[in-house]
Amino acid sequence: MALAGMNLSPTTMLAYIGVLGESRASASKATMKDGVQVVNMTANVTSYTPNTLYVKKGIPVKLVVNAEQLTGCNSTIVIPDMNIEQKLQAGKNIIEFTPVNEEIPFSCWMGMKRGIIKAINE
């Protein structure tokens, strides 16, 4: 891969595919607090975890992103369907929106670390 111009360390590659114990796919369901859905996510070097978030459509959401390890890649989260592009700071970051689409993709600004918010009717 180095000969092809890709600068990837073996540790990063193993973490990416889950060999080092981190699951690439994880999910979390929002909880209601004072009429707002709250869902938590962590930003670290390898991913946003969980990377699938379940919320209810049409009810305000407070996405709490705990930025543990910020890099040039994961330091800005982008949610195009909600017109959100938020720079993350170390620690807790709050992103608020009301979901209207059933599937709302999100990613780092480079599109390498991705996830999806699934808004269900209930």
PDB file of C-alpha atoms in Angstrom:
ATOM      1  CA  MET A   1       0.000   0.000   0.000  1.00  0.00           C
ATOM      2  CA  ALA A   2       2.888   2.350   0.699  1.00  0.00           C
ATOM      3  CA  LEU A   3       4.024   1.904  -2.895  1.00  0.00           C
ATOM      4  CA  ALA A   4       0.568   2.983  -4.037  1.00  0.00           C
ATOM      5  CA  GLY A   5       0.879   6.165  -1.992  1.00  0.00           C
ATOM      6  CA  MET A   6      -1.368   5.101   0.887  1.00  0.00           C
ATOM      7  CA  ASN A   7      -0.071   6.105   4.290  1.00  0.00           C
ATOM      8  CA  LEU A   8      -1.802   3.559   6.533  1.00  0.00           C
ATOM      9  CA  SER A   9      -0.286   1.971   9.583  1.00  0.00           C
ATOM     10  CA  PRO A  10      -1.007  -1.725  10.240  1.00  0.00           C
ATOM     11  CA  THR A  11      -2.469  -0.821  13.657  1.00  0.00           C
ATOM     12  CA  THR A  12      -4.936   1.614  12.095  1.00  0.00           C
ATOM     13  CA  MET A  13      -5.968  -0.956   9.499  1.00  0.00           C
ATOM     14  CA  LEU A  14      -6.494  -3.681  12.110  1.00  0.00           C
ATOM     15  CA  ALA A  15      -8.540  -1.343  14.303  1.00  0.00           C
ATOM     16  CA  TYR A  16     -10.609  -0.340  11.275  1.00  0.00           C
ATOM     17  CA  ILE A  17     -11.615  -3.903  10.461  1.00  0.00           C
ATOM     18  CA  GLY A  18     -12.258  -4.786  14.091  1.00  0.00           C
ATOM     19  CA  VAL A  19      -9.313  -7.099  14.754  1.00  0.00           C
ATOM     20  CA  LEU A  20      -8.222  -5.078  17.793  1.00  0.00           C
ATOM     21  CA  GLY A  21     -11.539  -5.565  19.536  1.00  0.00           C
ATOM     22  CA  GLU A  22     -13.467  -2.504  18.399  1.00  0.00           C
ATOM     23  CA  SER A  23     -16.682  -3.265  16.581  1.00  0.00           C
ATOM     24  CA  ARG A  24     -17.175  -1.308  13.354  1.00  0.00           C
ATOM     25  CA  ALA A  25     -20.947  -1.446  13.664  1.00  0.00           C
ATOM     26  CA  SER A  26     -22.686  -0.398  16.816  1.00  0.00           C
ATOM     27  CA  ALA A  27     -26.074   1.093  17.624  1.00  0.00           C
ATOM     28  CA  SER A  28     -27.776   3.181  20.294  1.00  0.00           C
ATOM     29  CA  LYS A  29     -31.368   4.245  20.898  1.00  0.00           C
ATOM     30  CA  ALA A  30     -32.229   7.736  22.142  1.00  0.00           C
ATOM     31  CA  THR A  31     -33.795   8.257  25.565  1.00  0.00           C
ATOM     32  CA  MET A  32     -36.418  10.915  26.319  1.00  0.00           C
ATOM     33  CA  LYS A  33     -35.603  13.695  28.770  1.00  0.00           C
ATOM     34  CA  ASP A  34     -37.862  16.735  29.188  1.00  0.00           C
ATOM     35  CA  GLY A  35     -39.464  16.214  25.756  1.00  0.00           C
ATOM     36  CA  VAL A  36     -36.112  15.922  23.950  1.00  0.00           C
ATOM     37  CA  GLN A  37     -34.459  12.768  22.663  1.00  0.00           C
ATOM     38  CA  VAL A  38     -30.917  12.392  23.991  1.00  0.00           C
ATOM     39  CA  VAL A  39     -28.423  10.116  22.273  1.00  0.00           C
ATOM     40  CA  ASN A  40     -24.719   9.777  23.085  1.00  0.00           C
ATOM     41  CA  MET A  41     -21.807   9.088  20.775  1.00  0.00           C
ATOM     42  CA  THR A  42     -18.008   9.063  21.152  1.00  0.00           C
ATOM     43  CA  ALA A  43     -15.484  10.457  18.674  1.00  0.00           C
ATOM     44  CA  ASN A  44     -12.080   8.789  18.728  1.00  0.00           C
ATOM     45  CA  VAL A  45      -9.226   8.113  16.324  1.00  0.00           C
ATOM     46  CA  THR A  46     -10.891   5.199  14.535  1.00  0.00           C
ATOM     47  CA  SER A  47     -14.596   6.078  14.444  1.00  0.00           C
ATOM     48  CA  TYR A  48     -17.734   7.643  15.791  1.00  0.00           C
ATOM     49  CA  THR A  49     -19.197   5.105  18.219  1.00  0.00           C
ATOM     50  CA  PRO A  50     -21.963   4.059  18.052  1.00  0.00           C
ATOM     51  CA  ASN A  51     -22.302   4.691  14.349  1.00  0.00           C
ATOM     52  CA  THR A  52     -26.026   3.882  14.100  1.00  0.00           C
ATOM     53  CA  LEU A  53     -28.350   6.053  16.176  1.00  0.00           C
ATOM     54  CA  TYR A  54     -32.094   5.402  16.506  1.00  0.00           C
ATOM     55  CA  VAL A  55     -34.411   8.351  17.177  1.00  0.00           C
ATOM     56  CA  LYS A  56     -38.094   9.138  16.680  1.00  0.00           C
ATOM     57  CA  LYS A  57     -39.048  11.218  13.686  1.00  0.00           C
ATOM     58  CA  GLY A  58     -40.342  14.748  14.363  1.00  0.00           C
ATOM     59  CA  ILE A  59     -39.141  14.976  17.986  1.00  0.00           C
ATOM     60  CA  PRO A  60     -36.162  17.255  18.840  1.00  0.00           C
ATOM     61  CA  VAL A  61     -32.830  15.458  19.308  1.00  0.00           C
ATOM     62  CA  LYS A  62     -29.856  16.387  21.443  1.00  0.00           C
ATOM     63  CA  LEU A  63     -26.836  14.492  20.123  1.00  0.00           C
ATOM     64  CA  VAL A  64     -24.083  14.491  22.747  1.00  0.00           C
ATOM     65  CA  VAL A  65     -20.705  13.805  21.155  1.00  0.00           C
ATOM     66  CA  ASN A  66     -17.940  13.005  23.626  1.00  0.00           C
ATOM     67  CA  ALA A  67     -14.745  13.880  21.744  1.00  0.00           C
ATOM     68  CA  GLU A  68     -12.106  11.677  23.363  1.00  0.00           C
ATOM     69  CA  GLN A  69      -9.440  11.753  20.662  1.00  0.00           C
ATOM     70  CA  LEU A  70      -9.702  14.402  17.961  1.00  0.00           C
ATOM     71  CA  THR A  71      -7.744  14.262  14.726  1.00  0.00           C
ATOM     72  CA  GLY A  72      -7.734  16.424  11.625  1.00  0.00           C
ATOM     73  CA  CYS A  73     -10.291  14.036  10.172  1.00  0.00           C
ATOM     74  CA  ASN A  74     -12.856  13.532  12.956  1.00  0.00           C
ATOM     75  CA  SER A  75     -12.700  17.052  14.422  1.00  0.00           C
ATOM     76  CA  THR A  76     -15.637  18.256  12.334  1.00  0.00           C
ATOM     77  CA  ILE A  77     -18.887  16.308  12.079  1.00  0.00           C
ATOM     78  CA  VAL A  78     -21.131  16.882   9.080  1.00  0.00           C
ATOM     79  CA  ILE A  79     -24.850  16.056   8.859  1.00  0.00           C
ATOM     80  CA  PRO A  80     -25.730  17.284   5.346  1.00  0.00           C
ATOM     81  CA  ASP A  81     -29.473  16.521   5.506  1.00  0.00           C
ATOM     82  CA  MET A  82     -29.771  18.806   8.550  1.00  0.00           C
ATOM     83  CA  ASN A  83     -27.370  21.477   7.193  1.00  0.00           C
ATOM     84  CA  ILE A  84     -25.063  20.851  10.163  1.00  0.00           C
ATOM     85  CA  GLU A  85     -21.297  21.140  10.096  1.00  0.00           C
ATOM     86  CA  GLN A  86     -19.946  21.387  13.641  1.00  0.00           C
ATOM     87  CA  LYS A  87     -16.347  21.665  14.775  1.00  0.00           C
ATOM     88  CA  LEU A  88     -15.813  19.455  17.815  1.00  0.00           C
ATOM     89  CA  GLN A  89     -13.882  20.454  20.917  1.00  0.00           C
ATOM     90  CA  ALA A  90     -12.331  18.009  23.395  1.00  0.00           C
ATOM     91  CA  GLY A  91     -15.014  16.791  25.810  1.00  0.00           C
ATOM     92  CA  LYS A  92     -18.788  16.967  25.367  1.00  0.00           C
ATOM     93  CA  ASN A  93     -20.309  18.656  22.330  1.00  0.00           C
ATOM     94  CA  ILE A  94     -24.048  19.148  21.784  1.00  0.00           C
ATOM     95  CA  ILE A  95     -25.702  19.028  18.361  1.00  0.00           C
ATOM     96  CA  GLU A  96     -29.445  19.748  18.268  1.00  0.00           C
ATOM     97  CA  PHE A  97     -31.876  19.075  15.433  1.00  0.00           C
ATOM     98  CA  THR A  98     -35.316  17.649  14.674  1.00  0.00           C
ATOM     99  CA  PRO A  99     -35.215  14.643  12.333  1.00  0.00           C
ATOM    100  CA  VAL A 100     -37.567  14.648   9.363  1.00  0.00           C
ATOM    101  CA  ASN A 101     -35.921  12.072   7.069  1.00  0.00           C
ATOM    102  CA  GLU A 102     -35.957   8.362   7.851  1.00  0.00           C
ATOM    103  CA  GLU A 103     -32.226   7.943   7.261  1.00  0.00           C
ATOM    104  CA  ILE A 104     -29.833  10.778   8.033  1.00  0.00           C
ATOM    105  CA  PRO A 105     -26.190  10.044   7.211  1.00  0.00           C
ATOM    106  CA  PHE A 106     -23.355  11.757   9.100  1.00  0.00           C
ATOM    107  CA  SER A 107     -19.598  11.709   8.732  1.00  0.00           C
ATOM    108  CA  CYS A 108     -16.365  13.478   9.440  1.00  0.00           C
ATOM    109  CA  TRP A 109     -15.676  16.349   7.049  1.00  0.00           C
ATOM    110  CA  MET A 110     -13.552  14.016   4.898  1.00  0.00           C
ATOM    111  CA  GLY A 111     -16.290  11.357   4.696  1.00  0.00           C
ATOM    112  CA  MET A 112     -14.013   8.629   6.085  1.00  0.00           C
ATOM    113  CA  LYS A 113     -15.686   8.070   9.471  1.00  0.00           C
ATOM    114  CA  ARG A 114     -19.400   7.574   8.876  1.00  0.00           C
ATOM    115  CA  GLY A 115     -22.641   6.691  10.527  1.00  0.00           C
ATOM    116  CA  ILE A 116     -26.378   6.986  10.178  1.00  0.00           C
ATOM    117  CA  ILE A 117     -29.249   8.342  12.227  1.00  0.00           C
ATOM    118  CA  LYS A 118     -32.371   6.248  11.699  1.00  0.00           C
ATOM    119  CA  ALA A 119     -35.558   8.169  12.446  1.00  0.00           C
ATOM    120  CA  ILE A 120     -38.468   5.834  13.080  1.00  0.00           C
ATOM    121  CA  ASN A 121     -42.190   6.553  13.367  1.00  0.00           C
ATOM    122  CA  GLU A 122     -43.643   5.688  16.768  1.00  0.00           C
TER     123      GLU A 122
END
